CSV table of C-alpha atoms in Angstrom, one decimal:
chain,number,residue,atom,x,y,z
L,476,UNK,CA,126.7,104.3,102.4
L,477,UNK,CA,126.9,107.7,104.1
L,478,UNK,CA,124.5,108.4,107.0
L,479,UNK,CA,123.4,112.0,108.1
L,480,UNK,CA,124.6,112.7,111.6
L,481,UNK,CA,122.5,115.5,112.9
L,482,UNK,CA,122.1,117.1,116.7
L,483,UNK,CA,118.6,115.3,116.5
L,484,UNK,CA,116.4,115.4,119.6
L,485,UNK,CA,114.7,111.8,120.3
L,486,UNK,CA,111.1,112.5,121.1
L,487,UNK,CA,109.9,109.0,121.3
L,488,UNK,CA,110.7,105.5,120.1
L,489,UNK,CA,109.2,105.6,117.3
L,490,UNK,CA,111.1,108.2,115.6
L,491,UNK,CA,114.2,108.1,117.1
L,492,UNK,CA,116.6,107.6,114.3
L,493,UNK,CA,118.5,110.7,112.5
L,494,UNK,CA,119.6,108.9,109.5
L,495,UNK,CA,118.7,109.4,106.5
L,496,UNK,CA,119.5,107.1,103.7
L,497,UNK,CA,118.6,108.5,100.0
L,498,UNK,CA,118.4,104.8,98.1
L,499,UNK,CA,115.7,102.7,97.2
L,500,UNK,CA,115.8,99.3,95.2
L,501,UNK,CA,112.1,99.7,94.6
L,502,UNK,CA,112.7,101.2,91.2
L,503,UNK,CA,115.6,102.0,89.1
L,504,UNK,CA,115.5,105.9,88.5
L,505,UNK,CA,118.2,107.5,86.4
L,506,UNK,CA,118.3,111.0,84.9
L,507,UNK,CA,120.9,112.3,82.5
L,508,UNK,CA,120.6,116.1,83.4
L,509,UNK,CA,122.8,116.9,79.8
L,510,UNK,CA,120.5,114.7,77.5
L,511,UNK,CA,117.3,115.4,79.5
L,512,UNK,CA,116.5,111.4,79.1
L,513,UNK,CA,115.8,109.9,81.8
L,514,UNK,CA,114.9,106.3,82.9
L,515,UNK,CA,111.7,105.5,85.5
L,516,UNK,CA,111.3,102.1,85.9
L,517,UNK,CA,108.2,102.8,88.1
L,518,UNK,CA,106.8,105.5,85.7
L,519,UNK,CA,107.0,102.8,82.8
L,520,UNK,CA,105.2,100.0,84.9
L,521,UNK,CA,102.8,102.7,86.2
L,522,UNK,CA,101.9,103.4,82.6
L,523,UNK,CA,101.4,99.4,81.1
L,524,UNK,CA,99.3,99.2,84.3
L,525,UNK,CA,97.2,102.0,83.0
L,526,UNK,CA,96.8,100.2,79.6
L,527,UNK,CA,95.3,97.1,81.4
L,528,UNK,CA,98.9,95.2,81.3
L,529,UNK,CA,98.6,93.0,84.3
L,530,UNK,CA,102.0,91.6,84.6
L,531,UNK,CA,103.4,95.0,85.0
L,532,UNK,CA,101.1,95.7,87.4
L,533,UNK,CA,102.2,92.6,89.6
L,534,UNK,CA,105.8,93.7,89.0
L,535,UNK,CA,104.9,97.1,90.1
L,536,UNK,CA,103.4,95.3,93.1
L,537,UNK,CA,106.6,93.4,93.9
L,538,UNK,CA,108.9,96.0,93.6
L,539,UNK,CA,107.2,98.8,95.4
L,540,UNK,CA,105.3,96.9,98.0
L,541,UNK,CA,107.3,96.9,100.8
L,542,UNK,CA,108.9,100.3,100.3
L,543,UNK,CA,105.3,101.4,100.5
L,544,UNK,CA,103.9,99.1,103.1
L,545,UNK,CA,107.0,100.6,105.5
L,546,UNK,CA,105.5,104.1,104.9
L,547,UNK,CA,102.1,103.0,105.6
L,548,UNK,CA,103.1,101.3,108.8
L,549,UNK,CA,105.0,104.3,110.1
L,550,UNK,CA,102.1,106.2,109.9
L,551,UNK,CA,99.2,103.7,110.9
L,552,UNK,CA,101.3,101.9,113.6
L,553,UNK,CA,99.5,98.8,113.4
L,554,UNK,CA,100.0,96.0,110.8
L,555,UNK,CA,96.4,95.6,110.3
L,556,UNK,CA,95.7,99.0,109.2
L,557,UNK,CA,98.4,99.2,107.6
L,558,UNK,CA,97.5,95.8,105.5
L,559,UNK,CA,94.5,96.8,104.6
L,560,UNK,CA,95.6,100.4,103.6
L,561,UNK,CA,98.1,98.8,101.0
L,562,UNK,CA,95.4,96.9,99.7
L,563,UNK,CA,93.3,99.6,99.0
L,564,UNK,CA,96.1,101.9,97.4
L,565,UNK,CA,96.8,98.8,95.0
L,566,UNK,CA,93.8,98.6,94.1
L,567,UNK,CA,93.1,102.5,93.5
L,568,UNK,CA,96.5,102.6,91.5
L,569,UNK,CA,95.1,100.1,89.3
L,570,UNK,CA,91.7,101.8,88.5
L,571,UNK,CA,93.9,105.3,88.2
L,572,UNK,CA,97.1,104.5,86.9
L,573,UNK,CA,95.8,106.6,83.9
L,574,UNK,CA,95.9,109.7,86.1
L,575,UNK,CA,99.3,109.4,86.3
L,576,UNK,CA,101.9,111.5,83.9
L,577,UNK,CA,105.4,111.5,84.2
L,578,UNK,CA,105.2,115.3,84.3
L,579,UNK,CA,103.5,114.1,88.1
L,580,UNK,CA,107.3,113.3,89.4
L,581,UNK,CA,108.5,110.0,89.3
L,582,UNK,CA,106.3,107.0,89.3
L,583,UNK,CA,108.0,106.3,92.7
L,584,UNK,CA,107.1,109.7,94.2
L,585,UNK,CA,103.6,109.4,92.6
L,586,UNK,CA,103.2,105.9,94.6
L,587,UNK,CA,104.3,107.3,98.0
L,588,UNK,CA,102.2,110.2,97.5
L,589,UNK,CA,99.2,108.2,97.0
L,590,UNK,CA,100.1,105.6,100.0
L,591,UNK,CA,100.9,108.6,102.5
L,592,UNK,CA,97.8,110.8,101.4
L,593,UNK,CA,95.5,107.3,101.7
L,594,UNK,CA,97.1,106.5,105.7
L,595,UNK,CA,96.9,109.8,106.5
L,596,UNK,CA,93.3,110.2,105.9
L,597,UNK,CA,92.6,107.2,107.7
L,598,UNK,CA,94.5,108.2,110.6
L,599,UNK,CA,92.5,111.3,110.9
L,600,UNK,CA,89.4,109.5,110.3
L,601,UNK,CA,90.4,107.3,113.0
L,602,UNK,CA,91.2,110.3,115.6
L,603,UNK,CA,94.4,108.9,116.8
L,604,UNK,CA,95.6,110.1,120.3
L,605,UNK,CA,98.2,112.6,119.8
L,606,UNK,CA,100.6,110.2,121.7
L,607,UNK,CA,100.0,106.9,119.5
L,608,UNK,CA,97.9,104.8,121.9
L,609,UNK,CA,98.4,101.8,119.6
L,610,UNK,CA,102.5,100.5,119.7
L,611,UNK,CA,101.9,97.0,120.2
L,612,UNK,CA,103.8,96.1,117.4
L,613,UNK,CA,106.2,99.0,117.7
L,614,UNK,CA,109.2,96.3,117.5
L,615,UNK,CA,107.9,95.6,113.8
L,616,UNK,CA,107.8,98.9,113.1
L,617,UNK,CA,111.3,100.0,111.0
L,618,UNK,CA,113.5,102.2,111.9
L,619,UNK,CA,115.0,104.6,109.4
L,620,UNK,CA,118.0,103.1,107.2
L,621,UNK,CA,118.4,99.7,106.0
L,622,UNK,CA,121.9,98.2,105.0
L,623,UNK,CA,119.9,96.2,101.9
L,624,UNK,CA,123.0,95.4,99.9
L,625,UNK,CA,120.6,95.4,96.5
L,626,UNK,CA,120.0,99.0,97.0
L,627,UNK,CA,120.2,101.3,94.1
L,628,UNK,CA,121.4,104.6,94.5
L,629,UNK,CA,119.1,107.5,93.6
L,630,UNK,CA,120.2,110.2,91.8
L,631,UNK,CA,122.2,113.1,93.6
L,632,UNK,CA,118.8,115.8,93.3
L,633,UNK,CA,117.6,113.6,96.2
L,634,UNK,CA,120.9,113.8,97.8
L,635,UNK,CA,120.6,117.4,97.9
L,636,UNK,CA,117.8,117.0,100.5
L,637,UNK,CA,120.4,115.2,102.7
L,638,UNK,CA,122.5,118.7,102.8
L,639,UNK,CA,119.7,120.7,103.2
L,640,UNK,CA,118.4,119.4,106.1
L,641,UNK,CA,121.4,119.5,107.6
L,642,UNK,CA,120.6,123.4,107.6
L,643,UNK,CA,117.6,123.4,109.4
L,644,UNK,CA,117.2,123.3,113.3
L,645,UNK,CA,117.0,119.8,115.5
L,646,UNK,CA,113.3,121.3,116.1
L,647,UNK,CA,112.5,121.9,112.6
L,648,UNK,CA,114.3,118.7,111.2
L,649,UNK,CA,112.1,116.8,113.8
L,650,UNK,CA,108.6,118.8,113.2
L,651,UNK,CA,109.3,117.9,109.2
L,652,UNK,CA,109.7,114.1,110.2
L,653,UNK,CA,107.0,113.6,112.7
L,654,UNK,CA,104.5,115.3,110.2
L,655,UNK,CA,105.8,113.6,107.1
L,656,UNK,CA,106.6,110.2,107.9
L,657,UNK,CA,104.0,110.1,111.0
L,658,UNK,CA,101.4,112.0,109.6
L,659,UNK,CA,101.0,114.0,112.4
L,660,UNK,CA,99.2,117.3,113.2
L,661,UNK,CA,100.7,120.5,114.4
L,662,UNK,CA,98.7,119.9,117.4
L,663,UNK,CA,100.3,116.3,117.7
L,664,UNK,CA,103.6,117.4,117.4
L,665,UNK,CA,103.2,120.3,119.8
L,666,UNK,CA,102.1,117.9,122.3
L,667,UNK,CA,104.9,115.6,121.5
L,668,UNK,CA,107.6,117.6,121.5
L,669,UNK,CA,106.2,119.9,124.2
L,670,UNK,CA,106.2,123.0,122.3
L,671,UNK,CA,103.4,125.7,122.2
L,672,UNK,CA,101.3,125.1,118.9
L,673,UNK,CA,102.3,128.6,117.4
L,674,UNK,CA,105.8,127.7,117.8
L,675,UNK,CA,105.5,124.6,116.0
L,676,UNK,CA,103.3,126.1,112.9
L,677,UNK,CA,106.2,128.6,112.6
L,678,UNK,CA,109.1,126.4,112.6
L,679,UNK,CA,107.5,124.0,110.6
L,680,UNK,CA,106.7,126.6,108.0
L,681,UNK,CA,109.8,128.4,107.9
L,682,UNK,CA,111.5,125.0,107.8
L,683,UNK,CA,109.6,123.8,104.7
L,684,UNK,CA,110.7,127.4,103.2
L,685,UNK,CA,114.2,127.1,103.9
L,686,UNK,CA,114.4,123.7,102.8
L,687,UNK,CA,112.7,124.9,99.4
L,688,UNK,CA,115.4,127.8,98.9
L,689,UNK,CA,118.1,125.6,99.5
L,690,UNK,CA,117.1,123.2,97.6
L,691,UNK,CA,116.6,125.6,94.6
L,692,UNK,CA,119.9,127.4,95.1
P,584,UNK,CA,91.2,132.1,98.6
P,585,UNK,CA,93.6,134.0,96.2
P,586,UNK,CA,94.9,131.5,94.1
P,587,UNK,CA,96.9,133.3,91.7
P,588,UNK,CA,99.2,134.1,94.4
P,589,UNK,CA,102.0,131.6,94.0
P,590,UNK,CA,103.8,132.3,97.5
P,591,UNK,CA,100.6,131.3,99.1
P,592,UNK,CA,99.7,128.2,96.6
P,593,UNK,CA,103.8,127.2,97.5
P,594,UNK,CA,103.1,127.3,101.0
P,595,UNK,CA,99.6,125.4,101.1
P,596,UNK,CA,101.1,123.3,98.6
P,597,UNK,CA,104.0,122.2,101.3
P,598,UNK,CA,101.7,121.9,104.5
P,599,UNK,CA,99.5,119.9,102.2
P,600,UNK,CA,102.4,117.1,101.3
P,601,UNK,CA,103.9,117.3,104.4
P,602,UNK,CA,100.7,116.5,105.8
P,603,UNK,CA,99.9,119.2,108.6
P,604,UNK,CA,97.1,120.7,106.7
P,605,UNK,CA,93.7,118.9,107.4
P,606,UNK,CA,90.1,118.5,107.4
P,607,UNK,CA,88.1,120.6,105.3
P,608,UNK,CA,91.2,122.4,104.1
P,609,UNK,CA,93.3,119.4,103.0
P,610,UNK,CA,89.8,118.2,101.0
P,611,UNK,CA,89.4,121.8,99.6
P,612,UNK,CA,93.1,122.2,98.4
P,613,UNK,CA,93.2,118.7,97.0
P,614,UNK,CA,90.2,119.4,94.6
P,615,UNK,CA,91.6,122.6,93.9
P,616,UNK,CA,95.0,121.0,92.5
P,617,UNK,CA,92.6,119.1,90.2
P,618,UNK,CA,91.9,122.0,88.2
P,619,UNK,CA,94.8,124.3,89.1
P,620,UNK,CA,98.1,123.4,87.4
P,621,UNK,CA,99.9,125.6,89.7
P,622,UNK,CA,98.8,123.8,92.9
P,623,UNK,CA,99.4,120.4,91.3
P,624,UNK,CA,102.5,121.4,90.0
P,625,UNK,CA,103.5,123.2,93.3
P,626,UNK,CA,102.2,119.6,95.3
P,627,UNK,CA,104.5,117.2,92.9
P,628,UNK,CA,107.7,119.5,93.4
P,629,UNK,CA,106.6,119.1,97.0
P,630,UNK,CA,106.1,115.5,96.5
P,631,UNK,CA,109.5,115.2,94.9
P,632,UNK,CA,111.6,116.9,97.3
P,633,UNK,CA,110.7,114.9,100.3
P,634,UNK,CA,110.7,111.5,98.9
P,635,UNK,CA,114.0,111.0,100.2
P,636,UNK,CA,112.5,110.7,103.3
P,637,UNK,CA,110.2,108.0,102.8
P,638,UNK,CA,112.6,105.8,100.6
P,639,UNK,CA,114.7,106.2,103.7
P,640,UNK,CA,112.5,104.1,105.6
P,641,UNK,CA,113.7,100.2,105.4
P,642,UNK,CA,111.4,98.3,103.1
P,643,UNK,CA,108.9,95.9,104.6
P,644,UNK,CA,107.9,92.8,103.1
P,645,UNK,CA,103.7,92.6,103.1
P,646,UNK,CA,101.7,89.1,103.9
P,647,UNK,CA,100.9,87.5,101.0
P,648,UNK,CA,97.2,87.8,101.3
P,649,UNK,CA,97.3,91.6,100.6
P,650,UNK,CA,98.1,90.8,96.8
P,651,UNK,CA,95.4,88.0,96.8
P,652,UNK,CA,92.9,90.1,98.1
P,653,UNK,CA,94.1,93.0,95.5
P,654,UNK,CA,93.8,90.7,92.5
P,655,UNK,CA,90.2,89.4,94.1
P,656,UNK,CA,89.0,92.9,94.1
P,657,UNK,CA,90.1,93.7,90.3
P,658,UNK,CA,88.6,90.4,89.1
P,659,UNK,CA,85.4,91.4,90.6
P,660,UNK,CA,85.2,94.6,89.2
P,661,UNK,CA,85.4,93.3,85.6
P,662,UNK,CA,81.9,91.8,84.8
P,663,UNK,CA,80.6,95.4,85.5
P,664,UNK,CA,83.3,96.8,83.4
P,665,UNK,CA,82.1,94.6,80.6
P,666,UNK,CA,78.5,95.8,81.6
P,667,UNK,CA,79.1,99.3,80.5
P,668,UNK,CA,81.1,98.8,77.7
P,669,UNK,CA,79.0,101.2,75.0
P,670,UNK,CA,79.0,98.6,72.6
P,671,UNK,CA,75.6,97.5,72.1
P,672,UNK,CA,76.6,93.9,70.9
P,673,UNK,CA,78.8,93.3,73.3
P,674,UNK,CA,76.6,94.4,75.9
P,675,UNK,CA,74.5,91.8,74.7
P,676,UNK,CA,77.1,88.7,74.4
P,677,UNK,CA,77.8,90.0,78.2
P,678,UNK,CA,74.0,89.5,79.4
P,679,UNK,CA,73.3,86.5,78.2
P,680,UNK,CA,73.5,83.4,80.4
P,681,UNK,CA,75.5,80.2,79.8
P,682,UNK,CA,72.1,78.3,78.6
P,683,UNK,CA,71.1,81.2,76.3
P,684,UNK,CA,74.5,81.1,75.2
P,685,UNK,CA,74.8,77.8,74.5
P,686,UNK,CA,71.0,77.6,72.6
P,687,UNK,CA,72.4,80.3,70.6
P,688,UNK,CA,75.9,78.9,69.5
P,689,UNK,CA,73.4,75.6,68.3
P,690,UNK,CA,70.9,77.5,66.6
P,691,UNK,CA,73.9,79.6,64.8
P,692,UNK,CA,75.9,76.6,64.0
P,693,UNK,CA,72.6,74.6,62.2
P,694,UNK,CA,72.1,77.9,60.5
P,695,UNK,CA,75.9,78.9,59.5
P,696,UNK,CA,77.7,75.5,59.9
P,697,UNK,CA,81.3,76.9,58.8
P,698,UNK,CA,80.9,79.7,60.7
P,699,UNK,CA,83.8,80.1,63.6
P,700,UNK,CA,82.9,79.4,67.1
P,701,UNK,CA,83.9,82.3,68.9
P,702,UNK,CA,84.2,81.8,72.7
P,703,UNK,CA,83.2,84.6,75.2
P,704,UNK,CA,86.0,85.2,77.1
P,705,UNK,CA,87.4,88.8,78.9
P,706,UNK,CA,88.5,91.9,77.6
P,707,UNK,CA,91.2,94.1,78.5
P,708,UNK,CA,91.1,96.6,75.5
P,709,UNK,CA,89.2,97.2,72.6
P,710,UNK,CA,89.8,99.0,69.4
P,711,UNK,CA,86.8,100.5,66.9
P,712,UNK,CA,88.4,100.4,63.6
P,713,UNK,CA,86.4,103.0,61.3
P,714,UNK,CA,83.9,105.8,62.1
P,715,UNK,CA,82.2,105.6,65.4
P,716,UNK,CA,79.3,105.7,63.7
P,717,UNK,CA,79.7,102.8,61.3
P,718,UNK,CA,82.6,100.9,62.4
P,719,UNK,CA,84.3,99.0,59.9
P,720,UNK,CA,85.7,96.4,62.7
P,721,UNK,CA,85.6,96.3,66.5
P,722,UNK,CA,88.3,94.6,68.2
P,723,UNK,CA,88.3,92.9,71.7
P,724,UNK,CA,92.0,92.1,73.1
P,725,UNK,CA,92.6,89.4,75.7
P,726,UNK,CA,95.9,90.5,77.0
P,727,UNK,CA,96.6,87.6,79.2
P,728,UNK,CA,95.8,85.1,76.3
P,729,UNK,CA,97.1,87.2,73.5
P,730,UNK,CA,93.9,86.6,71.6
P,731,UNK,CA,91.6,89.1,69.5
P,732,UNK,CA,88.2,89.1,69.0
P,733,UNK,CA,87.6,90.8,65.2
P,734,UNK,CA,83.9,91.5,64.6
P,735,UNK,CA,83.3,92.9,61.0
P,736,UNK,CA,80.4,95.2,61.0
P,737,UNK,CA,80.9,97.2,57.9
P,738,UNK,CA,84.4,96.0,56.8
P,739,UNK,CA,85.3,97.2,53.1
P,740,UNK,CA,85.1,95.0,49.8
P,741,UNK,CA,88.3,94.2,48.5
P,742,UNK,CA,89.0,92.9,45.3
P,743,UNK,CA,89.8,88.6,44.9
P,744,UNK,CA,93.3,87.9,45.9
P,745,UNK,CA,93.6,90.9,48.4
P,746,UNK,CA,93.3,90.5,52.2
P,747,UNK,CA,93.0,92.8,55.1
P,748,UNK,CA,95.6,92.6,57.7
P,749,UNK,CA,96.1,93.8,61.3
P,750,UNK,CA,99.2,95.3,62.3
P,751,UNK,CA,100.5,96.2,65.8
P,752,UNK,CA,101.9,99.4,66.0
P,753,UNK,CA,105.0,99.7,68.1
P,754,UNK,CA,104.9,101.4,71.8
P,755,UNK,CA,108.4,102.9,71.1
P,756,UNK,CA,109.4,105.0,68.2
P,757,UNK,CA,112.2,102.7,67.5
P,758,UNK,CA,109.9,99.6,67.1
P,759,UNK,CA,108.5,97.8,64.5
P,760,UNK,CA,104.8,96.9,63.3
P,761,UNK,CA,104.1,93.5,63.8
P,762,UNK,CA,101.4,91.6,61.8
P,763,UNK,CA,98.3,90.5,64.4
P,764,UNK,CA,96.8,88.6,61.6
P,765,UNK,CA,93.9,88.9,58.8
P,766,UNK,CA,90.7,90.4,59.3
P,767,UNK,CA,87.3,89.2,58.6
P,768,UNK,CA,85.2,90.5,55.4
P,769,UNK,CA,82.3,89.3,57.8
P,770,UNK,CA,81.3,87.9,60.9
P,771,UNK,CA,83.5,87.5,63.9
P,772,UNK,CA,87.2,85.4,63.7
P,773,UNK,CA,89.2,84.8,66.7
P,774,UNK,CA,93.0,85.8,65.7
P,775,UNK,CA,95.5,84.0,68.2
P,776,UNK,CA,98.9,86.5,68.4
P,777,UNK,CA,102.1,85.3,67.6
P,778,UNK,CA,104.6,85.3,70.8
P,779,UNK,CA,106.0,88.7,69.4
P,780,UNK,CA,103.0,90.0,68.8
P,781,UNK,CA,101.8,89.0,71.9
P,782,UNK,CA,104.8,90.7,73.6
P,783,UNK,CA,104.1,94.1,71.6
P,784,UNK,CA,100.7,94.0,72.8
P,785,UNK,CA,101.7,94.5,76.1
P,786,UNK,CA,103.2,98.2,75.2
P,787,UNK,CA,101.0,98.8,71.8
P,788,UNK,CA,98.4,101.8,71.6
P,789,UNK,CA,97.7,101.6,68.0
P,790,UNK,CA,96.5,99.3,65.2
P,791,UNK,CA,96.7,99.9,61.6
P,792,UNK,CA,94.9,98.1,58.5
P,793,UNK,CA,96.8,97.6,55.5
P,794,UNK,CA,95.7,96.2,52.0
P,795,UNK,CA,98.0,93.2,51.3
P,796,UNK,CA,98.3,90.5,48.6
P,797,UNK,CA,95.8,87.8,49.4
P,798,UNK,CA,96.8,85.7,52.5
P,799,UNK,CA,98.8,88.6,54.1
P,800,UNK,CA,102.1,90.3,53.8
P,801,UNK,CA,104.8,88.4,52.0
P,802,UNK,CA,107.3,90.4,54.0
P,803,UNK,CA,106.6,90.7,57.7
P,804,UNK,CA,106.3,94.3,57.2
P,805,UNK,CA,103.0,96.1,55.4
P,806,UNK,CA,103.6,96.5,51.9
P,807,UNK,CA,100.3,98.1,50.7
P,808,UNK,CA,98.6,101.3,51.7
P,809,UNK,CA,97.1,101.6,55.5
P,810,UNK,CA,93.5,102.0,55.5
P,811,UNK,CA,93.1,102.6,59.0
P,812,UNK,CA,94.2,103.2,62.1
P,813,UNK,CA,92.9,102.9,65.6
P,814,UNK,CA,93.9,103.4,69.3
P,815,UNK,CA,93.9,100.6,71.4
P,816,UNK,CA,91.7,101.4,74.5
P,817,UNK,CA,91.7,100.1,78.0
P,818,UNK,CA,88.2,98.5,78.2
P,819,UNK,CA,86.1,100.6,80.5
P,820,UNK,CA,86.8,100.9,84.2
P,821,UNK,CA,83.8,100.9,86.8
P,822,UNK,CA,85.8,103.5,88.5
């Protein structure tokens, strides 16, 4: 398993790992570019759930909830909040699975987006302190990267993100990670990395633009 | 907001997905994306691009009580789902209390001793066969037990020596239709699906009715003309 080594500026215990491990065992996903065919287990389970298939929904929960829980924990910082959010996410997935369509991306991408947006809403409503006030169970919050031997490789297009992120400056990379993984606002990122707000905004904007350009090369 | 400017939409989508867009702007952009394909496509593309960051987090198994709460909340939502079912007779069935149901079934049995007794249980999906104004049958599927309640409303008359057979159509193009059983010409029948049909029910989205010799198709595949097809739709949800 390749790990990405970057000259990364650690900014606190919660986001200290530079590793990007591009894999998941949540759902098998494979795409054959040549034949335009693809297999997306999460998407199939989501669409079966939309038809009221409770067995598929249970399987979807079993397969994806550990990954979604990790995402929620990282943003919400406390187990009880992350547990409540995970439960809300799955009740809402059951009710709204019909709004997923394969042209919205892979099933796992959709589930992670639903979870992240839920966590971001909760985080902002609770007006988290700029530097997370509640780090009581930091020890339980996973670090990046797992060494799970059962992991399934994701296709090469995902690996390209790894390569493109290498081209960002350490500050840009850090700003993206703090925003995406921890749900921080521009202001919170500015405090966290001790940089002016305007600078953070332009770093992040340029980083996202550069990332897109690199991914589309 | 100049929504037709793709560069702007692209930048807003990136900031929405990465999470730094906040407050009213965030809510507004989410609303816009519901109706603007350009915005929703840009959001989906960014979600996919950044996905490896989230997948890079080591999974953490949630405690078992989370799943129990999820199933309890879903189960609680079911009665209200039935109550909003537009089919009037089902609405009445759902509204009838246990005592009234027992009294009715007793009266029903006195009046029509040969009529099948039909248990009122859950409905996951329904299919309305025929026209919406004058349906031939209404089918209610219980996905869990693999049973179908078929109520003849205006079922077509058939010649002696003929039966009307219900088929589950395959969800995939390479599958074959499987017989679900024979439909009643009057009254209500409960059909128990075979194990194969139960498995197909999980993916099937379409049913068909064919005219067959008395007792059903002798070959296991439809042999007569297909008289109706109907979509299997999920029973209305409360959200």
